[in-house]
Coordinates of C-alpha atoms in Angstrom, one line a residue:
Chain I
M1 CA -17.0 14.3 -5.5
P2 CA -17.4 13.6 -1.7
G3 CA -14.3 13.7 0.4
N4 CA -14.1 9.9 1.1
T5 CA -14.6 9.1 -2.6
F6 CA -11.9 11.4 -3.6
A7 CA -9.6 10.0 -0.9
A8 CA -10.4 6.4 -2.1
V9 CA -9.6 7.3 -5.7
T10 CA -6.4 9.1 -4.8
A11 CA -5.2 6.3 -2.5
T12 CA -5.8 3.5 -5.1
F13 CA -4.4 5.7 -7.9
L14 CA -1.1 6.4 -6.0
A15 CA -0.8 2.8 -4.6
S16 CA -1.2 1.5 -8.2
L17 CA 1.3 3.9 -9.6
V18 CA 3.9 2.5 -7.2
E19 CA 3.1 -1.1 -7.8
V20 CA 2.6 -0.8 -11.6
T21 CA 5.9 1.0 -11.9
E22 CA 7.6 -1.9 -10.2
A23 CA 5.7 -4.4 -12.4
Y24 CA 6.5 -2.5 -15.5
T25 CA 10.3 -2.9 -14.9
I26 CA 9.9 -6.7 -14.8
V27 CA 7.8 -6.6 -18.0
L28 CA 10.4 -4.4 -19.6
A29 CA 13.2 -6.8 -18.7
V30 CA 11.2 -9.7 -20.2
G31 CA 10.5 -7.7 -23.3
L32 CA 14.1 -6.8 -23.8
S33 CA 15.4 -10.3 -23.0
K34 CA 12.8 -12.8 -24.3
G35 CA 10.8 -10.7 -26.7
W36 CA 7.7 -8.5 -26.4
R37 CA 5.2 -11.4 -27.3
S38 CA 6.1 -13.2 -24.0
A39 CA 6.1 -9.9 -22.0
I40 CA 2.7 -8.9 -23.4
A41 CA 1.1 -12.4 -23.1
G42 CA 2.3 -12.7 -19.5
T43 CA 1.0 -9.2 -18.6
L44 CA -2.4 -9.8 -20.2
A45 CA -2.8 -13.1 -18.5
A46 CA -2.0 -11.5 -15.1
L47 CA -4.3 -8.6 -15.7
I48 CA -7.1 -11.0 -16.7
A49 CA -6.5 -13.0 -13.5
L50 CA -6.5 -9.8 -11.4
S51 CA -9.7 -8.5 -13.0
F52 CA -11.3 -11.8 -12.3
I53 CA -10.5 -11.6 -8.6
V54 CA -11.9 -8.0 -8.4
L55 CA -15.1 -9.0 -10.4
L56 CA -15.6 -12.1 -8.2
L57 CA -14.7 -10.8 -4.8
G58 CA -15.9 -7.2 -5.2
P59 CA -19.7 -7.9 -5.6
L60 CA -19.4 -10.7 -3.0
L61 CA -18.0 -8.2 -0.4
E62 CA -20.6 -5.6 -1.4
Q63 CA -23.3 -8.1 -0.4
I64 CA -22.0 -8.5 3.2
P65 CA -23.4 -5.8 5.5
L66 CA -20.8 -3.1 6.3
A67 CA -21.0 -3.9 10.1
Y68 CA -19.5 -7.4 9.5
I69 CA -16.6 -6.4 7.2
Q70 CA -15.7 -3.0 8.6
F71 CA -13.6 -4.3 11.5
P72 CA -11.5 -7.0 9.6
I73 CA -11.0 -4.7 6.5
G74 CA -10.1 -1.8 8.8
L75 CA -7.5 -3.9 10.6
L76 CA -6.0 -5.3 7.4
I77 CA -5.8 -1.8 5.7
L78 CA -4.2 -0.4 8.9
L79 CA -1.6 -3.1 8.9
L80 CA -0.8 -2.5 5.3
G81 CA -0.7 1.3 5.7
L82 CA 1.6 1.2 8.7
G83 CA 3.9 -1.2 6.9
W84 CA 4.1 1.1 3.9
L85 CA 4.6 4.2 6.1
R86 CA 7.4 2.5 8.1
K87 CA 9.3 1.5 5.0
A88 CA 8.8 5.0 3.4
I89 CA 10.1 6.7 6.6
L90 CA 13.2 4.4 6.8
R91 CA 13.9 5.0 3.1
S92 CA 13.4 8.8 3.3
A93 CA 15.8 8.8 6.3
G94 CA 18.4 6.8 4.3
L95 CA 18.4 3.8 6.6
I96 CA 17.3 1.4 3.8
P97 CA 18.0 1.9 0.2
L98 CA 15.5 3.5 -2.2
H99 CA 13.8 1.3 -4.7
D100 CA 16.1 1.4 -7.7
E101 CA 14.3 0.5 -10.9
D102 CA 17.5 0.5 -13.0
A103 CA 19.2 -2.0 -10.6
I104 CA 16.0 -4.2 -10.6
L105 CA 16.0 -4.1 -14.5
S106 CA 19.7 -5.3 -14.5
S107 CA 19.1 -8.0 -11.9
T108 CA 16.0 -9.3 -13.7
L109 CA 17.8 -9.3 -17.0
S110 CA 20.6 -11.4 -15.5
E111 CA 18.1 -13.8 -13.9
L112 CA 16.4 -14.3 -17.2
G113 CA 19.7 -15.5 -18.7
P114 CA 21.0 -15.0 -22.3
R115 CA 19.0 -12.8 -24.6
S116 CA 16.8 -14.8 -27.1
L117 CA 14.4 -12.7 -29.1
T118 CA 12.3 -15.3 -31.0
S119 CA 9.0 -14.9 -32.6
T120 CA 7.5 -17.6 -30.4
I121 CA 6.4 -17.1 -26.8
S122 CA 9.2 -18.0 -24.3
P123 CA 7.8 -20.0 -21.3
V124 CA 10.4 -18.4 -18.9
G125 CA 9.5 -14.9 -20.1
L126 CA 5.8 -15.5 -20.0
V127 CA 6.0 -16.9 -16.4
T128 CA 8.3 -14.1 -15.2
A129 CA 6.0 -11.4 -16.7
F130 CA 2.9 -13.1 -15.3
Q131 CA 4.5 -13.5 -11.9
G132 CA 5.7 -9.9 -11.7
V133 CA 2.4 -8.3 -12.8
F134 CA 0.3 -10.7 -10.7
L135 CA 2.2 -10.3 -7.4
E136 CA 2.5 -6.5 -7.7
G137 CA -1.1 -6.3 -8.8
L138 CA -2.4 -8.5 -6.0
E139 CA -1.5 -5.7 -3.5
V140 CA -3.4 -3.2 -5.7
V141 CA -6.4 -5.5 -5.8
F142 CA -6.4 -5.8 -2.1
I143 CA -6.3 -2.1 -1.7
V144 CA -9.1 -1.6 -4.2
L145 CA -11.3 -4.2 -2.5
A146 CA -10.4 -3.0 1.0
V147 CA -11.0 0.7 0.2
G148 CA -14.0 0.2 -2.0
A149 CA -16.0 -2.8 -0.7
G150 CA -19.0 -2.2 1.6
R151 CA -19.0 1.6 0.9
H152 CA -20.0 1.5 -2.8
L153 CA -16.6 2.9 -3.7
L154 CA -15.5 -0.2 -5.6
V155 CA -16.0 1.5 -9.0
P156 CA -14.2 4.7 -8.2
S157 CA -11.4 2.8 -6.5
S158 CA -11.0 0.5 -9.6
I159 CA -11.0 3.6 -11.9
G160 CA -8.2 5.0 -9.8
A161 CA -6.1 1.8 -10.1
A162 CA -6.9 1.4 -13.8
A163 CA -5.9 5.1 -14.5
A164 CA -2.5 4.5 -12.9
C165 CA -2.1 1.3 -15.0
V166 CA -2.9 3.1 -18.2
L167 CA -0.6 6.1 -17.3
V168 CA 2.4 3.8 -16.5
L169 CA 1.9 1.6 -19.6
A170 CA 1.5 4.7 -21.9
V171 CA 4.6 6.4 -20.5
G172 CA 6.5 3.1 -20.6
A173 CA 5.5 2.4 -24.2
L174 CA 6.9 5.8 -25.2
L175 CA 10.1 5.6 -23.2
H176 CA 11.1 1.8 -23.3
R177 CA 13.2 2.3 -20.2
P178 CA 12.7 1.9 -16.4
L179 CA 10.6 4.7 -14.9
S180 CA 13.3 5.7 -12.4
K181 CA 12.0 9.3 -12.2
V182 CA 8.8 8.2 -10.5
P183 CA 9.1 9.4 -6.9
E184 CA 8.1 6.0 -5.6
N185 CA 9.0 6.6 -2.0
T186 CA 7.1 9.9 -1.8
L187 CA 4.1 8.1 -3.2
K188 CA 4.6 5.2 -0.8
F189 CA 4.7 7.8 2.1
I190 CA 1.5 9.4 1.0
V191 CA -0.3 6.1 0.4
G192 CA 0.9 4.8 3.8
V193 CA -0.5 7.9 5.5
M194 CA -3.8 7.5 3.7
L195 CA -4.2 3.8 4.2
T196 CA -3.3 4.2 7.9
S197 CA -5.9 7.0 8.3
F198 CA -8.6 4.9 6.5
G199 CA -7.8 1.9 8.7
I200 CA -8.1 3.9 11.9
L201 CA -11.3 5.7 10.8
W202 CA -13.0 2.5 9.8
L203 CA -11.9 0.6 12.9
G204 CA -13.2 3.5 14.9
E205 CA -16.5 3.4 13.1
A206 CA -16.7 -0.4 13.6
L207 CA -16.3 0.2 17.3
N208 CA -18.9 3.0 17.2
V209 CA -16.4 5.7 18.1
P210 CA -18.0 9.2 17.6
W211 CA -15.1 10.9 15.8
P212 CA -15.2 14.7 16.4
A213 CA -16.0 16.6 13.2
Q214 CA -16.9 13.2 11.5
N215 CA -16.7 14.6 7.9
F216 CA -13.2 15.8 8.5
A217 CA -11.9 12.9 10.6
L218 CA -9.9 11.5 7.6
L219 CA -8.2 14.8 7.1
Y220 CA -7.0 15.3 10.7
L221 CA -6.0 11.6 11.1
A222 CA -4.0 11.9 7.9
A223 CA -2.4 15.2 9.1
M224 CA -1.3 13.6 12.4
F225 CA 0.4 10.6 10.7
L226 CA 1.9 12.9 8.0
V227 CA 3.5 15.2 10.7
T228 CA 4.6 12.2 12.8
G229 CA 6.1 10.6 9.7
L230 CA 8.0 13.7 8.7
V231 CA 9.3 14.4 12.2
S232 CA 10.5 10.8 12.4
V233 CA 12.4 11.2 9.2
C234 CA 14.1 14.4 10.5
I235 CA 15.1 12.8 13.8
L236 CA 16.4 9.6 12.0
R237 CA 18.3 11.7 9.4
Q238 CA 20.0 13.7 12.2
R239 CA 20.9 10.6 14.2
H240 CA 22.2 8.9 11.0
V241 CA 24.4 11.9 10.2
A242 CA 25.6 12.1 13.8
I243 CA 26.6 8.4 13.7
S244 CA 28.3 8.5 10.3
Chain F
M1 CA 2.0 -8.3 1.7
F2 CA 2.0 -8.2 5.5
A3 CA 5.3 -10.0 6.0
G4 CA 7.4 -6.9 6.4
D5 CA 7.7 -6.3 10.1
K6 CA 6.2 -8.9 12.4
A7 CA 6.7 -6.7 15.6
L8 CA 4.7 -3.9 13.9
S9 CA 1.9 -6.2 12.9
A10 CA 1.8 -7.8 16.3
T11 CA 1.7 -4.5 18.3
T12 CA -0.9 -3.0 15.9
V13 CA -3.1 -6.0 16.5
F14 CA -2.5 -5.5 20.3
V15 CA -3.5 -1.8 20.0
V16 CA -6.7 -2.7 18.1
G17 CA -7.5 -5.4 20.8
L18 CA -6.9 -2.8 23.5
A19 CA -9.1 -0.3 21.9
S20 CA -11.9 -2.9 21.5
T21 CA -11.5 -3.8 25.2
V22 CA -11.7 -0.1 26.2
R23 CA -14.8 0.2 24.0
Y24 CA -16.8 -2.8 25.3
F25 CA -15.4 -3.7 28.7
S26 CA -14.6 -0.4 30.4
P27 CA -16.8 2.4 31.7
L28 CA -14.9 5.0 29.6
P29 CA -16.8 6.9 26.8
P30 CA -16.6 5.5 23.3
L31 CA -14.2 8.3 22.2
A32 CA -11.6 6.8 24.6
A33 CA -11.4 3.7 22.3
G34 CA -10.7 6.0 19.3
L35 CA -8.0 7.8 21.3
V36 CA -6.4 4.5 22.3
L37 CA -6.4 3.4 18.6
L38 CA -5.0 6.7 17.3
V39 CA -2.3 7.3 20.0
G40 CA -1.4 3.5 20.0
C41 CA -0.8 3.5 16.3
L42 CA 1.2 6.7 16.5
I43 CA 3.4 5.2 19.2
V44 CA 3.8 2.0 17.1
I45 CA 5.0 3.8 14.0
V46 CA 7.4 6.0 16.0
W47 CA 8.7 2.9 17.9
R48 CA 9.2 0.8 14.8
T49 CA 11.1 3.5 13.0
Q50 CA 13.1 5.1 15.8
T51 CA 14.5 1.7 17.0
Y52 CA 15.5 0.5 13.5
R53 CA 19.1 -0.5 13.4
T54 CA 21.0 -1.0 10.1
K55 CA 22.7 -4.4 9.9

């Protein structure tokens, strides 16, 4: 598997793992509170809507010459990557709280109101599950399209995202509890570094920048952001400890 | 999706604009635009994390 394909599959797999874990918690809350019919119906409806977006936009973007889409997609992916990386650095340093799936389950359960496990589909449960899966999935769809479109990497990127979906759903179906053990922040850190590197590489290519050692550009760009991120975490932790 | 940190988004767009300007409107070699992009983004991420204050 060529380096960029492997990186695209890894980025979409890890990004999806983060987002699907968050969506799974909402689906679990709906299942426990309003019954599994509503949870499954909402999830399936959202997955169909998301697949429709990929099937519609993916081939459309593949038709546009790479030169036209490289710059805007590079910029969007860079913005997304830096956003994820910033949040992951602040969470690792303890400045903002880590994503707590157990707390999210409790708050979603209280938002859903009293437990009513009926055999019919609950509109509230259906909408909540749909909304949760659709909104979290939209970010995955964007990453799949951005990483895959124009470079004929749409299929490998989609496979990466789908594999994460299957993995989370399989583990979730076995456990029936929030997947709190998933190291979401570490994954977010890695995905942030990868997306930022992809963004810079592609923007550079759109500007005809001759990156030294072109085939390894993604690697050394990622290494620079990884080191910068880790050093930032260390400095912030020390300062945080010194203040408190 | 991009609503997290407006200053981060705005400065990133500025860095990308600066790199484009260096590439097309300056006598510097094309690699200079890549360096502006890379160093600019590294500065942005350091700035937006190191100046973060808890409320």
